[in-house]
Amino acid sequence: GAGVSQSPSNKVTEKGKDVELRCDPISGHTALYWYRQSLGQGLEFLIYFQGNSAPDKSGLPSDRFSAERTGGSVSTLTIQRTQQEDSAVYLCASSLSGPTDTQYFGPGTRLTVL
Amino acid sequence: AQSVTQPDIHITVSEGASLELRCNYSYGATPYLFWYVQSPGQGLQLLLKYFSGDTLVQGIKGFEAEFKRSQSSFNLRKPSVHWSDAAEYFCAVGPNTGFQKLVFGTGTRLLVSP
């Protein structure tokens, strides 16, 4: 079946602009994660959604970052007033649920802030 | 604080030679442990995972890893490397309860020479 998809694959924006990144998880997966991969760094957890529960936002680096998940499926990560340090690859992952279920990652969105 | 250390940024191995990628972690409790591989332009793919039981775990593509609690290590091995194994490898840890909020290492880039 289809894997996790993300759009756009690449996004170039100017400093101060808002951007929206989209993630379509695998059908039936109730858990959805966002990570950020900066150059030379490992992946950094941003936010986690599980079903209709309140999301865990503990990894969001600032209040310029927000995310929502509509209908328990598609998720959008929004970065307001982008800064150059926001340049990174943003990865989305989904899993069935729980700590033993494999996270399946999408190909990522490469964000470049000029 | 939870952390994962992958001390080798780059490793070059001849095709057909054996491979060992190192991973050490710092975690408050017994974690779940993972190895992911990221090929150029691809999302992360799970190679193997350790939850409990036998400390030697087998994964896909001929990889294996051994959990050594006394050394807080989870090294990845392969007896004979193929050119297609050239990629970046990430070690990650996560809690054994709740959701899989993974903490990743900074990755090891594997180069395979002919």
Coordinates of C-alpha atoms in Angstrom, one line a residue:
Chain A
G1 CA 0.0 0.0 0.0
A2 CA 0.9 3.7 -0.1
G3 CA 3.4 4.9 2.3
V4 CA 3.6 8.3 4.1
S5 CA 3.6 11.1 1.7
Q6 CA 4.7 14.7 2.3
S7 CA 4.3 17.9 0.3
P8 CA 5.9 19.9 -1.0
S9 CA 9.2 18.0 -1.4
N10 CA 11.1 21.3 -1.5
K11 CA 10.1 24.7 -0.3
V12 CA 12.2 27.9 -0.6
T13 CA 10.9 30.9 1.2
E14 CA 12.0 34.3 2.3
K15 CA 12.7 35.1 5.9
G16 CA 9.6 36.3 7.7
K17 CA 7.1 34.4 5.5
D18 CA 4.8 31.7 6.8
V19 CA 5.0 28.2 5.4
E20 CA 2.8 25.1 5.6
L21 CA 4.1 21.6 5.3
R22 CA 1.7 18.7 4.7
C23 CA 1.8 15.1 5.8
D24 CA -0.5 12.2 4.6
P25 CA 0.0 9.3 6.9
I26 CA -0.5 5.6 6.1
S27 CA -4.2 4.8 6.1
G28 CA -5.3 3.4 9.5
H29 CA -2.3 4.7 11.4
T30 CA -3.6 6.6 14.4
A31 CA -0.2 8.0 15.6
L32 CA 1.6 10.7 13.6
Y33 CA 4.9 12.3 14.4
W34 CA 6.8 15.3 13.1
Y35 CA 10.6 15.5 13.3
R36 CA 13.2 18.0 12.1
Q37 CA 16.5 17.1 10.6
S38 CA 19.0 19.9 10.5
L39 CA 22.3 19.8 8.7
G40 CA 24.8 17.8 10.7
Q41 CA 22.3 16.9 13.4
G42 CA 20.2 14.0 14.1
L43 CA 16.5 14.0 14.0
E44 CA 14.7 16.2 16.5
F45 CA 11.2 15.3 17.7
L46 CA 8.7 18.1 17.2
I47 CA 5.2 17.0 17.9
Y48 CA 3.1 13.8 18.3
F49 CA -0.6 13.2 17.5
Q50 CA -2.5 10.1 18.7
G51 CA -6.1 9.7 17.6
N52 CA -8.3 12.4 19.1
S53 CA -6.1 13.0 22.1
A54 CA -4.4 16.4 22.7
P55 CA -1.1 16.4 20.9
D56 CA 2.3 16.3 22.6
K57 CA 3.9 19.6 21.6
S58 CA 6.9 19.3 23.9
G59 CA 9.4 19.3 21.0
L60 CA 8.3 22.5 19.2
P61 CA 11.2 24.9 19.4
S62 CA 9.2 28.1 19.6
D63 CA 5.6 29.4 19.4
R64 CA 6.2 30.2 15.7
F65 CA 5.7 26.4 15.1
S66 CA 2.3 24.8 15.2
A67 CA 0.6 21.7 13.8
E68 CA -2.8 20.3 13.4
R69 CA -4.3 17.1 12.3
T70 CA -7.6 17.1 10.7
G71 CA -10.0 14.2 10.9
G72 CA -7.3 12.0 12.5
S73 CA -5.5 11.8 9.2
V74 CA -3.7 14.6 7.3
S75 CA -1.5 16.8 9.3
T76 CA -0.1 20.3 8.6
L77 CA 2.9 21.8 10.2
T78 CA 2.9 25.6 10.1
I79 CA 6.0 27.8 10.7
Q80 CA 5.2 31.5 11.0
R81 CA 7.6 34.3 10.4
T82 CA 10.3 31.9 9.2
Q83 CA 13.9 32.4 10.2
Q84 CA 17.1 31.1 8.6
E85 CA 17.6 28.7 11.4
D86 CA 14.4 27.0 10.4
S87 CA 16.1 25.6 7.3
A88 CA 16.0 21.9 7.6
V89 CA 14.3 18.7 6.4
Y90 CA 11.0 18.2 8.1
L91 CA 10.0 14.5 8.3
C92 CA 6.7 13.0 9.1
A93 CA 6.1 9.5 10.4
S94 CA 3.1 7.5 11.2
S95 CA 2.5 4.3 13.1
L96 CA -0.4 2.2 14.3
S97 CA -0.1 3.3 17.9
G98 CA 1.9 2.5 21.0
P99 CA 5.6 2.2 21.7
T100 CA 6.2 -1.1 19.9
D101 CA 4.7 -0.2 16.6
T102 CA 7.1 0.8 13.8
Q103 CA 7.2 4.4 12.7
Y104 CA 7.1 4.7 8.9
F105 CA 8.7 7.9 7.6
G106 CA 7.9 10.0 4.7
P107 CA 10.5 11.4 2.3
G108 CA 10.5 14.7 4.0
T109 CA 10.1 18.4 3.0
R110 CA 13.4 20.3 2.5
L111 CA 12.8 23.9 3.7
T112 CA 15.2 26.6 2.8
V113 CA 14.7 30.1 4.3
L114 CA 16.6 32.8 2.4
Chain B
A1 CA 19.1 13.8 29.8
Q2 CA 18.4 11.3 27.1
S3 CA 21.0 11.2 24.4
V4 CA 22.4 9.0 21.7
T5 CA 26.0 9.1 20.6
Q6 CA 27.2 7.8 17.2
P7 CA 30.9 8.6 17.5
D8 CA 31.8 8.0 13.8
I9 CA 30.5 10.6 11.4
H10 CA 31.9 8.8 8.4
I11 CA 33.0 5.3 7.8
T12 CA 34.5 3.8 4.6
V13 CA 34.4 0.0 4.2
S14 CA 35.5 -2.1 1.2
E15 CA 32.8 -4.0 -0.5
G16 CA 32.6 -7.5 1.0
A17 CA 34.3 -6.4 4.3
S18 CA 32.5 -6.5 7.6
L19 CA 30.9 -3.5 9.2
E20 CA 30.3 -2.3 12.7
L21 CA 28.6 1.0 13.5
R22 CA 28.7 2.2 17.1
C23 CA 25.9 3.5 19.1
N24 CA 25.9 4.5 22.8
Y25 CA 23.0 5.9 24.7
S26 CA 22.1 7.6 27.9
Y27 CA 18.6 6.9 29.1
G28 CA 16.9 6.9 32.5
A29 CA 15.2 3.6 32.1
T30 CA 15.6 0.6 29.9
P31 CA 14.8 2.0 26.5
Y32 CA 13.6 0.6 23.2
L33 CA 16.4 0.7 20.7
F34 CA 16.3 1.2 16.9
W35 CA 18.5 1.4 13.9
Y36 CA 17.2 3.3 10.8
V37 CA 18.8 3.8 7.4
Q38 CA 18.4 6.8 5.2
S39 CA 19.4 6.5 1.5
P40 CA 19.8 9.7 -0.6
G41 CA 16.5 11.2 -1.3
Q42 CA 14.7 8.6 0.7
G43 CA 12.9 8.6 4.0
L44 CA 14.1 6.6 7.0
Q45 CA 13.7 2.9 6.9
L46 CA 13.7 0.7 10.0
L47 CA 16.5 -1.9 9.9
L48 CA 15.8 -3.5 13.3
K49 CA 14.6 -2.9 16.8
Y50 CA 15.1 -4.2 20.3
F51 CA 12.4 -4.3 22.9
S52 CA 13.3 -7.1 25.2
G53 CA 14.5 -10.7 25.2
D54 CA 17.4 -12.0 23.2
T55 CA 20.0 -9.2 23.1
L56 CA 21.1 -10.1 19.5
V57 CA 18.5 -8.9 17.1
Q58 CA 18.3 -9.6 13.4
G59 CA 17.0 -7.1 10.9
I60 CA 16.5 -6.6 7.2
K61 CA 19.2 -6.6 4.6
G62 CA 21.4 -8.9 6.6
F63 CA 22.0 -6.5 9.5
E64 CA 22.1 -7.4 13.1
A65 CA 22.6 -5.5 16.4
E66 CA 23.6 -6.4 19.9
F67 CA 22.2 -4.7 23.0
K68 CA 24.8 -4.6 25.8
R69 CA 23.2 -3.1 28.9
S70 CA 26.5 -2.9 30.8
Q71 CA 28.0 -0.7 28.1
S72 CA 24.8 1.2 27.1
S73 CA 25.5 0.2 23.6
F74 CA 23.6 -1.0 20.6
N75 CA 26.1 -1.6 17.8
L76 CA 25.0 -2.4 14.3
R77 CA 26.9 -5.1 12.3
K78 CA 26.9 -6.7 8.9
P79 CA 29.3 -9.5 8.0
S80 CA 29.7 -8.5 4.3
V81 CA 28.9 -5.1 3.0
H82 CA 27.4 -4.5 -0.4
W83 CA 27.7 -1.3 -2.5
S84 CA 24.0 -0.7 -2.0
D85 CA 24.5 -0.4 1.7
A86 CA 26.1 3.1 1.2
A87 CA 23.7 5.4 3.1
E88 CA 23.4 7.2 6.4
Y89 CA 22.6 5.2 9.5
F90 CA 20.8 6.5 12.6
C91 CA 20.6 4.9 16.0
A92 CA 17.6 5.9 18.1
V93 CA 16.1 5.2 21.6
G94 CA 12.6 5.5 22.8
P95 CA 10.6 4.9 26.0
N96 CA 9.2 1.5 26.7
T97 CA 5.9 3.0 27.7
G98 CA 3.7 5.7 26.2
F99 CA 4.4 6.8 22.7
Q100 CA 7.6 6.4 20.7
K101 CA 9.2 9.8 21.2
L102 CA 12.5 8.8 19.6
V103 CA 15.8 10.4 20.4
F104 CA 18.2 10.0 17.5
G105 CA 21.9 10.1 17.1
T106 CA 23.6 12.4 14.6
G107 CA 24.1 9.5 12.2
T108 CA 27.0 7.7 10.5
R109 CA 27.5 8.0 6.8
L110 CA 28.7 4.8 5.3
L111 CA 30.8 4.8 2.2
V112 CA 31.5 1.6 0.3
S113 CA 34.6 1.4 -1.8
P114 CA 35.0 -1.1 -4.6

